[in-house]
Every structure is written in C-alpha cells, then in structure tokens.
Short mmCIF file of C-alpha atoms and ligand atoms in Angstrom, two decimals:
data_model
loop_
_atom_site.label_atom_id
_atom_site.label_comp_id
_atom_site.label_asym_id
_atom_site.label_seq_id
_atom_site.Cartn_x
_atom_site.Cartn_y
_atom_site.Cartn_z
CA UNK A 1 0.00 0.00 0.00
CA UNK A 2 1.20 3.52 -0.65
CA UNK A 3 1.76 5.75 2.35
CA UNK A 4 -1.36 7.71 1.55
CA UNK A 5 -3.62 4.67 1.33
CA UNK A 6 -2.03 3.52 4.60
CA UNK A 7 -3.05 6.83 6.18
CA UNK A 8 -6.59 6.44 4.82
CA UNK A 9 -6.72 2.90 6.20
CA UNK A 10 -6.09 4.33 9.68
CA UNK A 11 -8.86 6.85 9.10
CA UNK A 12 -11.31 4.09 8.15
CA UNK A 13 -10.24 1.86 11.07
CA UNK A 14 -10.91 4.71 13.47
CA UNK A 15 -14.36 5.73 12.24
CA UNK A 16 -15.94 2.29 12.52
CA UNK A 17 -18.94 2.68 14.78
CA UNK A 18 -18.72 6.48 14.86
CA UNK A 19 -21.52 8.71 13.70
CA UNK A 20 -19.50 10.68 11.15
CA UNK A 21 -21.14 11.84 7.93
CA UNK A 22 -19.97 10.41 4.62
CA UNK A 23 -19.20 13.88 3.31
CA UNK A 24 -16.81 14.61 6.20
CA UNK A 25 -14.94 11.39 5.41
CA UNK A 26 -14.90 12.21 1.70
CA UNK A 27 -13.36 15.61 2.46
CA UNK A 28 -10.74 14.09 4.77
CA UNK A 29 -9.78 11.54 2.13
CA UNK A 30 -8.48 14.26 -0.20
CA UNK A 31 -5.97 17.01 0.58
CA UNK A 32 -7.46 20.38 -0.25
CA UNK A 33 -4.49 21.35 -2.41
CA UNK A 34 -1.20 19.77 -3.46
CA UNK A 35 1.21 22.13 -5.14
CA UNK A 36 4.14 20.72 -7.15
CA UNK A 37 6.88 23.16 -8.04
CA UNK A 38 10.16 23.05 -9.91
CA UNK A 39 12.97 24.73 -8.04
CA UNK A 40 15.89 25.86 -10.22
CA UNK A 41 19.14 26.43 -8.35
CA UNK A 42 22.37 27.92 -9.59
CA UNK A 43 25.07 25.53 -8.36
CA UNK A 44 28.49 26.69 -7.20
CA UNK A 45 30.09 25.52 -10.47
CA UNK A 46 27.80 27.83 -12.46
CA UNK A 47 25.48 25.07 -13.75
CA UNK A 48 21.73 25.03 -13.05
CA UNK A 49 19.96 22.10 -11.41
CA UNK A 50 16.18 21.84 -11.20
CA UNK A 51 14.75 20.17 -8.09
CA UNK A 52 11.12 19.17 -7.46
CA UNK A 53 9.26 20.38 -4.38
CA UNK A 54 5.78 19.90 -2.94
CA UNK A 55 3.43 21.51 -0.47
CA UNK A 56 0.38 19.50 0.51
CA UNK A 57 -2.38 21.45 2.27
CA UNK A 58 -4.60 18.75 3.66
CA UNK A 59 -7.17 20.65 5.72
CA UNK A 60 -7.57 24.15 7.10
CA UNK A 61 -10.95 23.60 8.66
CA UNK A 62 -9.60 24.08 12.21
CA UNK A 63 -7.08 26.82 11.35
CA UNK A 64 -4.16 27.57 9.02
CA UNK A 65 -2.38 24.59 7.47
CA UNK A 66 0.63 23.65 9.61
CA UNK A 67 3.41 21.13 9.15
CA UNK A 68 7.08 20.67 8.38
CA UNK A 69 9.22 20.81 5.27
CA UNK A 70 11.66 17.96 4.68
CA UNK A 71 14.66 17.79 2.38
CA UNK A 72 15.22 14.15 1.40
CA UNK A 73 15.77 12.00 -1.67
CA UNK A 74 12.71 9.88 -0.90
CA UNK A 75 10.26 12.78 -0.72
CA UNK A 76 7.29 12.19 -3.04
CA UNK A 77 3.83 13.58 -3.60
CA UNK A 78 2.31 10.52 -1.91
CA UNK A 79 4.55 10.97 1.12
CA UNK A 80 3.76 14.66 1.68
CA UNK A 81 0.04 13.93 1.20
CA UNK A 82 0.14 11.23 3.89
CA UNK A 83 2.21 13.36 6.26
CA UNK A 84 -0.14 16.34 5.80
CA UNK A 85 -3.10 14.10 6.67
CA UNK A 86 -1.32 13.03 9.89
CA UNK A 87 -0.70 16.69 10.74
CA UNK A 88 -4.44 17.40 10.44
CA UNK A 89 -5.05 14.55 12.89
CA UNK A 90 -2.22 15.47 15.27
CA UNK A 91 -3.17 19.15 15.48
CA UNK A 92 -6.77 18.18 16.20
CA UNK A 93 -5.77 15.61 18.87
CA UNK A 94 -3.75 18.22 20.74
CA UNK A 95 -6.45 20.80 20.07
CA UNK A 96 -4.30 23.61 18.67
CA UNK A 97 -6.05 25.90 16.15
CA UNK A 98 -4.26 24.54 13.08
CA UNK A 99 -5.08 22.28 10.17
CA UNK A 100 -2.57 20.00 8.49
CA UNK A 101 0.10 20.58 5.86
CA UNK A 102 3.47 19.17 4.84
CA UNK A 103 6.09 19.96 2.25
CA UNK A 104 9.36 18.75 0.90
CA UNK A 105 11.99 18.84 -1.79
CA UNK A 106 13.49 15.77 -3.47
CA UNK A 107 17.14 16.38 -2.64
CA UNK A 108 20.04 14.97 -0.66
CA UNK A 109 21.07 18.12 1.21
CA UNK A 110 24.43 16.57 2.16
CA UNK A 111 25.44 16.85 -1.50
CA UNK A 112 24.88 20.63 -1.53
CA UNK A 113 27.14 23.37 -0.22
CA UNK A 114 25.62 25.68 2.38
CA UNK A 115 25.17 28.43 -0.23
CA UNK A 116 23.46 26.03 -2.63
CA UNK A 117 21.17 24.93 0.20
CA UNK A 118 20.28 28.55 0.94
CA UNK A 119 19.55 29.27 -2.74
CA UNK A 120 17.41 26.11 -2.92
CA UNK A 121 15.42 27.12 0.17
CA UNK A 122 14.89 30.70 -1.00
CA UNK A 123 13.78 29.63 -4.50
CA UNK A 124 11.35 27.11 -2.99
CA UNK A 125 9.87 29.92 -0.88
CA UNK A 126 9.43 32.06 -4.03
CA UNK A 127 7.57 29.17 -5.65
CA UNK A 128 5.20 28.60 -2.72
CA UNK A 129 4.98 32.15 -1.31
CA UNK A 130 1.50 32.68 -2.72
CA UNK A 131 0.07 29.81 -0.67
CA UNK A 132 1.91 30.22 2.67
CA UNK A 133 1.68 32.98 5.30
CA UNK A 134 1.22 33.48 9.06
CA UNK A 135 -2.54 33.09 8.71
CA UNK A 136 -2.70 30.64 5.81
CA UNK A 137 0.03 27.99 6.00
CA UNK A 138 2.91 27.84 8.47
CA UNK A 139 5.84 25.50 7.70
CA UNK A 140 8.26 24.11 10.32
CA UNK A 141 11.40 21.94 10.41
CA UNK A 142 11.27 18.26 9.54
CA UNK A 143 13.83 15.72 8.33
CA UNK A 144 17.09 17.54 7.36
CA UNK A 145 15.73 21.04 7.93
CA UNK A 146 16.53 23.18 10.97
CA UNK A 147 16.34 26.61 12.58
CA UNK A 148 18.77 28.15 10.10
CA UNK A 149 16.66 27.00 7.14
CA UNK A 150 13.52 28.33 8.87
CA UNK A 151 15.32 31.68 9.21
CA UNK A 152 15.95 31.74 5.43
CA UNK A 153 12.26 30.95 4.83
CA UNK A 154 11.16 33.83 7.04
CA UNK A 155 13.62 36.25 5.45
CA UNK A 156 12.70 35.34 1.87
CA UNK A 157 8.97 35.50 2.59
CA UNK A 158 9.37 38.92 4.21
CA UNK A 159 11.35 40.21 1.20
CA UNK A 160 8.66 39.00 -1.20
CA UNK A 161 5.74 40.41 0.78
CA UNK A 162 7.44 43.51 2.20
CA UNK A 163 6.18 42.62 5.65
CA UNK A 164 7.56 41.65 9.05
CA UNK A 165 6.19 38.11 9.32
CA UNK A 166 7.93 35.99 11.98
CA UNK A 167 4.77 33.86 12.24
CA UNK A 168 5.15 32.52 8.68
CA UNK A 169 7.31 29.68 9.97
CA UNK A 170 8.08 28.02 13.34
CA UNK A 171 11.16 26.26 14.64
CA UNK A 172 13.25 29.40 14.15
CA UNK A 173 16.28 30.09 16.33
CA UNK A 174 15.42 31.93 19.54
CA UNK A 175 17.27 35.05 18.30
CA UNK A 176 15.13 35.03 15.16
CA UNK A 177 11.73 34.79 16.90
CA UNK A 178 11.79 31.15 17.99
CA UNK A 179 10.40 30.03 21.35
CA UNK A 180 12.35 29.10 24.42
CA UNK A 181 11.76 25.44 25.21
CA UNK A 182 11.15 24.41 21.57
CA UNK A 183 14.32 22.32 21.19
CA UNK A 184 13.37 19.94 23.99
CA UNK A 185 9.58 20.21 23.61
CA UNK A 186 8.95 16.80 22.04
CA UNK A 187 10.99 14.95 24.67
CA UNK A 188 9.43 17.03 27.44
CA UNK A 189 5.90 16.43 26.11
CA UNK A 190 6.64 12.69 26.04
CA UNK A 191 7.88 12.90 29.61
CA UNK A 192 4.61 14.57 30.70
CA UNK A 193 2.73 11.68 29.08
CA UNK A 194 4.92 9.21 31.01
CA UNK A 195 4.10 11.05 34.23
CA UNK A 196 0.34 10.86 33.57
CA UNK A 197 0.73 7.17 32.72
CA UNK A 198 2.48 6.63 36.05
CA UNK A 199 -0.36 8.35 37.92
CA UNK A 200 -3.11 6.47 36.07
CA UNK A 201 -1.56 3.03 36.42
CA UNK A 202 -0.14 3.53 39.91
CA UNK A 203 3.44 3.01 38.82
CA UNK A 204 6.24 3.94 41.09
CA UNK A 205 8.99 5.84 39.24
CA UNK A 206 11.87 4.28 41.19
CA UNK A 207 10.73 0.81 40.16
CA UNK A 208 9.78 1.67 36.59
CA UNK A 209 12.40 0.64 34.04
CA UNK A 210 12.66 2.48 30.72
CA UNK A 211 14.53 1.59 27.49
CA UNK A 212 14.91 4.23 24.79
CA UNK A 213 15.78 3.61 21.13
CA UNK A 214 17.34 6.76 19.62
CA UNK A 215 19.45 9.30 21.47
CA UNK A 216 18.89 12.36 19.29
CA UNK A 217 16.92 15.49 20.06
CA UNK A 218 13.82 13.63 21.22
CA UNK A 219 15.38 10.56 22.86
CA UNK A 220 18.04 12.47 24.78
CA UNK A 221 15.75 15.10 26.32
CA UNK A 222 13.17 12.45 27.21
CA UNK A 223 15.88 10.25 28.80
CA UNK A 224 17.29 13.15 30.79
CA UNK A 225 13.92 14.25 32.18
CA UNK A 226 12.86 10.68 33.02
CA UNK A 227 16.19 10.05 34.76
CA UNK A 228 15.95 13.31 36.75
CA UNK A 229 12.44 12.34 37.87
CA UNK A 230 13.77 9.07 39.29
CA UNK A 231 12.77 6.57 36.58
CA UNK A 232 15.26 3.79 35.92
CA UNK A 233 16.57 4.46 32.42
CA UNK A 234 18.22 1.09 31.88
CA UNK A 235 19.06 1.19 28.15
CA UNK A 236 19.64 3.69 25.34
CA UNK A 237 20.80 3.31 21.75
CA UNK A 238 21.54 5.14 18.53
CA UNK A 239 22.14 4.07 14.95
CA UNK A 240 25.42 2.34 15.89
CA UNK A 241 24.04 0.28 18.76
CA UNK A 242 23.19 0.61 22.40
CA UNK A 243 24.08 -0.01 26.02
CA UNK A 244 22.15 -1.37 28.95
CA UNK A 245 22.56 -1.61 32.66
CA UNK A 246 20.16 -4.10 34.21
CA UNK A 247 19.08 -1.78 37.03
CA UNK A 248 20.03 1.58 35.51
CA UNK A 249 22.60 2.25 38.18
CA UNK A 250 25.59 2.63 35.84
CA UNK A 251 24.04 4.89 33.22
CA UNK A 252 25.14 8.45 33.78
CA UNK A 253 23.24 10.14 30.95
CA UNK A 254 25.43 13.25 30.80
CA UNK A 255 28.49 11.01 30.35
CA UNK A 256 26.61 8.94 27.77
CA UNK A 257 25.92 12.17 25.85
CA UNK A 258 29.60 13.11 26.03
CA UNK A 259 30.54 9.64 24.70
CA UNK A 260 28.13 10.18 21.79
CA UNK A 261 29.46 13.65 21.03
CA UNK A 262 33.16 12.82 21.38
CA UNK A 263 33.30 9.25 20.10
CA UNK A 264 30.25 9.15 17.84
CA UNK A 265 27.88 6.76 19.60
CA UNK A 266 26.29 5.94 22.93
CA UNK A 267 27.65 2.44 22.34
CA UNK A 268 31.14 3.92 22.97
CA UNK A 269 30.25 4.67 26.59
CA UNK A 270 32.34 2.43 28.77
CA UNK A 271 31.70 1.72 32.40
CA UNK A 272 31.99 -1.34 34.58
CA UNK A 273 28.66 -3.17 34.63
CA UNK A 274 27.44 -1.85 31.29
CA UNK A 275 26.44 -4.32 28.58
CA UNK A 276 26.44 -3.61 24.85
CA UNK A 277 23.09 -4.33 23.16
CA UNK A 278 22.04 -4.18 19.54
CA UNK A 279 19.01 -2.12 18.57
CA UNK A 280 17.06 -5.35 18.07
CA UNK A 281 17.98 -6.56 21.57
CA UNK A 282 17.03 -3.22 23.13
CA UNK A 283 13.49 -3.51 21.79
CA UNK A 284 13.15 -6.94 23.40
CA UNK A 285 14.46 -6.06 26.88
CA UNK A 286 12.28 -6.93 29.85
CA UNK A 287 11.38 -3.36 30.82
CA UNK A 288 8.21 -1.57 31.89
CA UNK A 289 8.32 1.20 29.30
CA UNK A 290 9.81 0.94 25.82
CA UNK A 291 10.34 4.24 24.00
CA UNK A 292 11.05 4.03 20.26
CA UNK A 293 12.42 7.52 19.54
CA UNK A 294 14.35 6.98 16.31
CA UNK A 295 12.70 5.55 13.22
CA UNK A 296 9.49 4.53 11.51
CA UNK A 297 8.58 0.83 11.68
CA UNK A 298 11.14 -0.28 14.24
CA UNK A 299 8.55 -2.64 15.74
CA UNK A 300 6.92 -4.83 13.10
CA UNK A 301 5.09 -8.18 12.85
CA UNK A 302 8.59 -9.79 12.89
CA UNK A 303 9.70 -8.65 16.33
CA UNK A 304 6.47 -7.58 18.10
CA UNK A 305 6.05 -11.03 19.65
CA UNK A 306 9.39 -10.56 21.45
CA UNK A 307 8.50 -7.20 22.99
CA UNK A 308 8.11 -7.63 26.75
CA UNK A 309 7.39 -4.03 27.78
CA UNK A 310 4.01 -3.25 29.35
CA UNK A 311 3.87 0.18 27.72
CA UNK A 312 5.23 1.42 24.41
CA UNK A 313 5.51 5.19 24.18
CA UNK A 314 5.80 6.19 20.52
CA UNK A 315 8.06 9.23 20.46
CA UNK A 316 9.19 8.64 16.86
CA UNK A 317 6.62 9.00 14.09
CA UNK A 318 5.08 5.65 13.17
CA UNK A 319 7.58 3.39 15.00
CA UNK A 320 5.05 0.55 15.44
CA UNK A 321 3.61 -0.92 12.23
CA UNK A 322 -0.19 -1.43 12.10
CA UNK A 323 0.14 -5.26 12.33
CA UNK A 324 2.57 -4.97 15.24
CA UNK A 325 0.17 -2.65 17.00
CA UNK A 326 -2.57 -5.31 16.89
CA UNK A 327 -0.12 -7.98 18.10
CA UNK A 328 1.08 -5.82 21.01
CA UNK A 329 -2.52 -5.08 22.00
CA UNK A 330 -3.30 -8.81 22.06
CA UNK A 331 -0.19 -9.42 24.18
CA UNK A 332 -1.47 -6.92 26.75
CA UNK A 333 0.97 -4.13 25.87
CA UNK A 334 -0.50 -0.63 25.84
CA UNK A 335 0.76 1.49 22.94
CA UNK A 336 0.58 5.26 23.50
CA UNK A 337 0.37 6.54 19.91
CA UNK A 338 2.67 9.09 18.28
CA UNK A 339 -0.15 11.58 17.63
CA UNK A 340 -0.42 11.94 21.41
CA UNK A 341 3.04 11.01 22.74
CA UNK A 342 5.20 13.15 20.43
CA UNK A 343 2.87 16.11 19.98
CA UNK A 344 4.85 18.32 22.40
CA UNK A 345 6.88 19.66 19.48
CA UNK A 346 3.81 20.81 17.57
CA UNK A 347 2.35 22.25 20.77
CA UNK A 348 5.38 24.49 21.32
CA UNK A 349 5.36 25.40 17.61
CA UNK A 350 1.88 26.72 18.28
CA UNK A 351 3.23 28.69 21.29
CA UNK A 352 6.00 30.11 19.06
CA UNK A 353 3.47 31.22 16.44
CA UNK A 354 1.25 32.75 19.13
CA UNK A 355 4.17 34.71 20.60
CA UNK A 356 5.04 35.96 17.10
CA UNK A 357 1.46 36.99 16.32
CA UNK A 358 1.06 38.77 19.69
CA UNK A 359 4.56 40.26 19.63
CA UNK A 360 5.45 38.58 22.91
CA UNK A 361 8.31 36.57 24.35
CA UNK A 362 7.39 34.03 26.97
CA UNK A 363 9.71 32.83 29.71
CA UNK A 364 10.74 29.19 29.44
CA UNK A 365 8.78 28.30 32.57
CA UNK A 366 5.57 29.65 31.05
CA UNK A 367 6.18 27.61 27.87
CA UNK A 368 6.79 24.43 29.89
CA UNK A 369 3.77 25.03 32.15
CA UNK A 370 1.49 25.57 29.17
CA UNK A 371 2.93 22.48 27.51
CA UNK A 372 2.14 20.42 30.60
CA UNK A 373 -1.47 21.69 30.63
CA UNK A 374 -1.94 20.86 26.97
CA UNK A 375 -0.35 17.38 27.23
CA UNK A 376 -2.36 16.56 30.37
CA UNK A 377 -5.65 17.65 28.76
CA UNK A 378 -4.86 15.64 25.64
CA UNK A 379 -3.87 12.57 27.65
CA UNK A 380 -7.09 12.75 29.69
CA UNK A 381 -9.31 13.17 26.61
CA UNK A 382 -7.72 10.21 24.82
CA UNK A 383 -7.75 8.01 27.93
CA UNK A 384 -11.42 8.73 28.55
CA UNK A 385 -12.40 7.69 25.01
CA UNK A 386 -10.19 4.58 25.16
CA UNK A 387 -11.83 3.51 28.43
CA UNK A 388 -15.43 4.42 27.63
CA UNK A 389 -15.46 2.97 24.13
CA UNK A 390 -13.06 0.10 24.90
CA UNK A 391 -10.78 0.92 21.97
CA UNK A 392 -7.01 1.17 21.68
CA UNK A 393 -5.32 4.49 22.50
CA UNK A 394 -4.55 5.02 18.81
CA UNK A 395 -8.16 4.54 17.75
CA UNK A 396 -9.24 6.79 20.65
CA UNK A 397 -6.86 9.56 19.53
CA UNK A 398 -8.07 9.32 15.93
CA UNK A 399 -11.70 9.36 17.03
CA UNK A 400 -11.11 12.44 19.17
CA UNK A 401 -9.46 14.20 16.21
CA UNK A 402 -12.06 13.16 13.64
CA UNK A 403 -14.94 14.24 15.87
CA UNK A 404 -13.31 17.65 16.41
CA UNK A 405 -12.68 18.09 12.67
CA UNK A 406 -16.20 16.96 11.85
CA UNK A 407 -17.70 19.50 14.30
CA UNK A 408 -15.59 22.26 12.74
CA UNK A 409 -16.72 21.25 9.24
CA UNK A 410 -20.37 21.37 10.27
P1 NAD U 1 17.54 13.05 15.59
O1 NAD U 1 18.10 12.98 14.22
O2 NAD U 1 17.96 14.15 16.51
O3 NAD U 1 17.85 11.68 16.37
C1 NAD U 1 17.57 10.42 15.85
C2 NAD U 1 18.27 9.39 16.71
O4 NAD U 1 17.93 8.10 16.22
C3 NAD U 1 19.80 9.47 16.67
O5 NAD U 1 20.32 9.19 17.95
C4 NAD U 1 20.17 8.35 15.69
O6 NAD U 1 21.47 7.84 15.92
C5 NAD U 1 19.12 7.34 16.06
N1 NAD U 1 18.94 6.33 15.02
C6 NAD U 1 18.96 6.47 13.67
N2 NAD U 1 18.83 5.29 13.08
C7 NAD U 1 18.71 4.37 14.06
C8 NAD U 1 18.56 2.97 14.10
N3 NAD U 1 18.54 2.23 12.99
N4 NAD U 1 18.43 2.37 15.31
C9 NAD U 1 18.48 3.10 16.44
N5 NAD U 1 18.64 4.41 16.47
C10 NAD U 1 18.76 5.05 15.29
O7 NAD U 1 15.96 13.03 15.39
P2 NAD U 1 14.84 13.49 16.43
O8 NAD U 1 14.48 14.89 16.16
O9 NAD U 1 15.24 13.05 17.80
O10 NAD U 1 13.60 12.61 15.92
C11 NAD U 1 13.46 11.23 16.27
C12 NAD U 1 12.08 10.75 15.87
O11 NAD U 1 11.09 11.57 16.50
C13 NAD U 1 11.75 10.82 14.37
O12 NAD U 1 10.88 9.76 14.07
C14 NAD U 1 11.00 12.13 14.24
O13 NAD U 1 10.15 12.12 13.11
C15 NAD U 1 10.21 12.09 15.53
N6 NAD U 1 9.72 13.40 15.97
C16 NAD U 1 10.59 14.42 16.21
C17 NAD U 1 10.09 15.65 16.65
C18 NAD U 1 11.01 16.78 17.00
O14 NAD U 1 10.53 17.78 17.53
N7 NAD U 1 12.31 16.67 16.80
C19 NAD U 1 8.70 15.83 16.80
C20 NAD U 1 7.84 14.75 16.54
C21 NAD U 1 8.38 13.55 16.13
#
C-alpha cells in the first residue's frame, strides 16, 4: 500500500462505529491542495539544477495549514500527502487551532554546499509564497531542515511580501523569533505523558524501568527528564548500537551524551557493569516502558512477539507498524500513539506562532507550564475515550481528532 492509502486505512479503522457523515470522510480523504513546483538552483560551479518540491495542504478547517518541510531524496507527492493528513489529525488531537500541511523537496542536502542549500530554500519559498503565510500555512522543520533554514524561509517570505512576518514559519532560532523550550519540547511532552501514565496506572517511578531507542533530540531530552524524575533508564541506543545496565545504576546520561558527542555513539560509553546491546535486543528487553524515539517501523510483525514491555511510548513517528500494534494489544501491551506522545513539538510550535502573532516573548517556565497543561488535557481526553469505548489508545486519539474536525466542518 502507498503511504497515503495507509493513512486512509487508519482513518477508516478509526471511524468504525462512529456517527461521522460520509461527506466529512470524503473531504478528509483528499488534501485540499497539493502544489508541485520546480525549483531551479544555480550551483556553485555555475550550472543550473532543477529540483522538485511539494506543499500538501490537507485541511484548514480548524485553522491555518501547519506542518514541516523535509529535504530528502525519498520525498514524493504521496509521502507529503500522507504526512499532511497526519498533521491534520495530530493538530486536532492536541487541540491547537491549526489544520494540516506538509512539504518537501526531493534532494540529498548533504550533496549541496551551504550556499546552494540557501539558494534552494529561498527559490522554494518564491515558488510557494503565494500559498503560505502566518494566517494561511505555516511551515516548520522536519527531516534535514533546521532553525537556520527556517530563518531563510522567514527572510525570503518577508522580502517578497514587504512585511515583518515571523509567524510565517516556526522552529526558528530563539534570536530570530523562535520560542524558548522548543528544542526539547517533544521529549518534554513525552515525559509529561509518562508522568500521567504513572499516575493512572499507579506506577512507582523508582521501580519503573525504561529503554529508549534513539538518542537524538527527542530521545536524549526524554531520557534526561525521566532520569531526573527518578525513573530507571536502563538502556539507550543510537544508529550504531546501544548499552544497557540491568538496574540503571551505571548509566550516567550526561556522560553517555559526552561519549556520543566525542566518540560518535552511545555504544562507545564504557563503564563497569554496562552491557552492549544491539538495537534489536534493546526492543526486546524486559522493561516496563519501551520508548522508540528513532525511526518509523522499528517494531513490526517480525519482532512484536518478542517485545516484553508493558507500555510502548511512541516518540518517533510511526515506530510501530499497524500489524505490530494489533499484536502488542493482544499481548497486553498498551501502545501510546505518536499523535499523542510526540505532539509536544507541535504544541510548542503553536506557542511560538502565538508569541510571534502577539509580539510577545514568553519565559521558558511559562512555555513548559502551558505544555504540561496541553499534554495533560490531551492525555485525559484520549484516555477517557479509550476507556469508555473500549478501543485502543490510537483509535481513541483518531476518534477524538475526527470528531473535532467533523464538528468544525459542520
Ligand atoms: P535526531 O536525528 O535528533 O535523532 C535520531 C536518533 O535516532 C539518533 O540518535 C540516531 O542515531 C538514532 N537512530 C537512527 N537510526 C537508528 C537505528 N537504525 N536504530 C536506532 N537508532 C537510530 O531526530 P529526532 O528529532 O530526535 O527525531 C526522532 C524521531 O522523533 C523521528 O521519528 C522524528 O520524526 C520524531 N519526531 C521528532 C520531533 C522533534 O521535535 N524533533 C517531533 C515529533 C516527532
């Protein structure tokens, strides 16, 4: 199945038994607009290369389209359509006043010089400037795009429109109108979800073991916050492998981070009592909470039967395949879906946009407090649907989103 039909399959799974009109479903099945653009770039050697870019605007029924822009060789129209659909769902789950969008350029940015990358970004903005804006469509970082690229987007858009428009894009550097707390927002949001899970299921943090796959932006901040709150972070990994300490006592996360920065991988962290584990082994450790925070489809029908964790907290996007999700459910493992667990990043993007629109700068504490409120409300809404309707957390999150979108359409 293509990614887009996969996304639609999730939509249809979620609406079974719901009183949602056919026309709402028909509208959700089709992005409102998909723009394909050619992006000519003058390369450093004087030649011209033409790249292909997309912006999919799935739905603006709950507010301006909102979603990232990725630079990757595998970007395709189908992919941005599917990702824009998921943004519509995610923004509705977390109840921020945005619809869903996503964009991308088919390019391997590592093959471009910094100046070529800047020219590519600015030309892409010229091509899509007529359909984006602080109140129409607000891009953000995604795979291979960062705060510097968001700064170029803002600058080019402002040149074209002759306006001051920091709210045209989020994920900017703090100096350029970004929000304090954005860098760690996804990990922090995931940590707030873990805390609510602990309260609901009467877990005791000191006796709750956690294994985390991926030690990047999301995985590291989540690990640090969980560790500081007293959870036993017993294993972490990155693309080169992982480490585990059966009771967490030997994992000093700051030192693990240093090992990753200096020597390239968390697997290079050496300490008496530490065991090396492969990424496959990490997923199968006998822990309470397993946190895939790296890749799509890391838990599939192949390895789901070996997962022993009681809870899987999806901090990556789509780390558990649909078949694996059913298998885990049948094994008694609760999967907290990505659209809830990793929505802290989008939540703080909303706070950034709001600060830009209101010409304000919030203190980091205010950002974190508001994030906690939003994550707690979202957690409670999803939990209540899951319990009352006896459905999985993923179906509950989708139902919550689809009902909100349907109300807005009416
Ligand atoms: P990142 O690039 O900072 O970190 C990714 C980490 O995963 C790195 O430690 C990398 O070594 C590791 N990794 C890569 N391949 C691996 C493999 N085969 N096995 C184990 N580990 C591997 O990325 P990030 O921003 O932390 O994002 C991680 C995931 O979270 C992605 O799925 C992303 O889409 C999702 N996500 C990120 C945000 C955000 O705000 N950054 C928001 C929502 C979702």
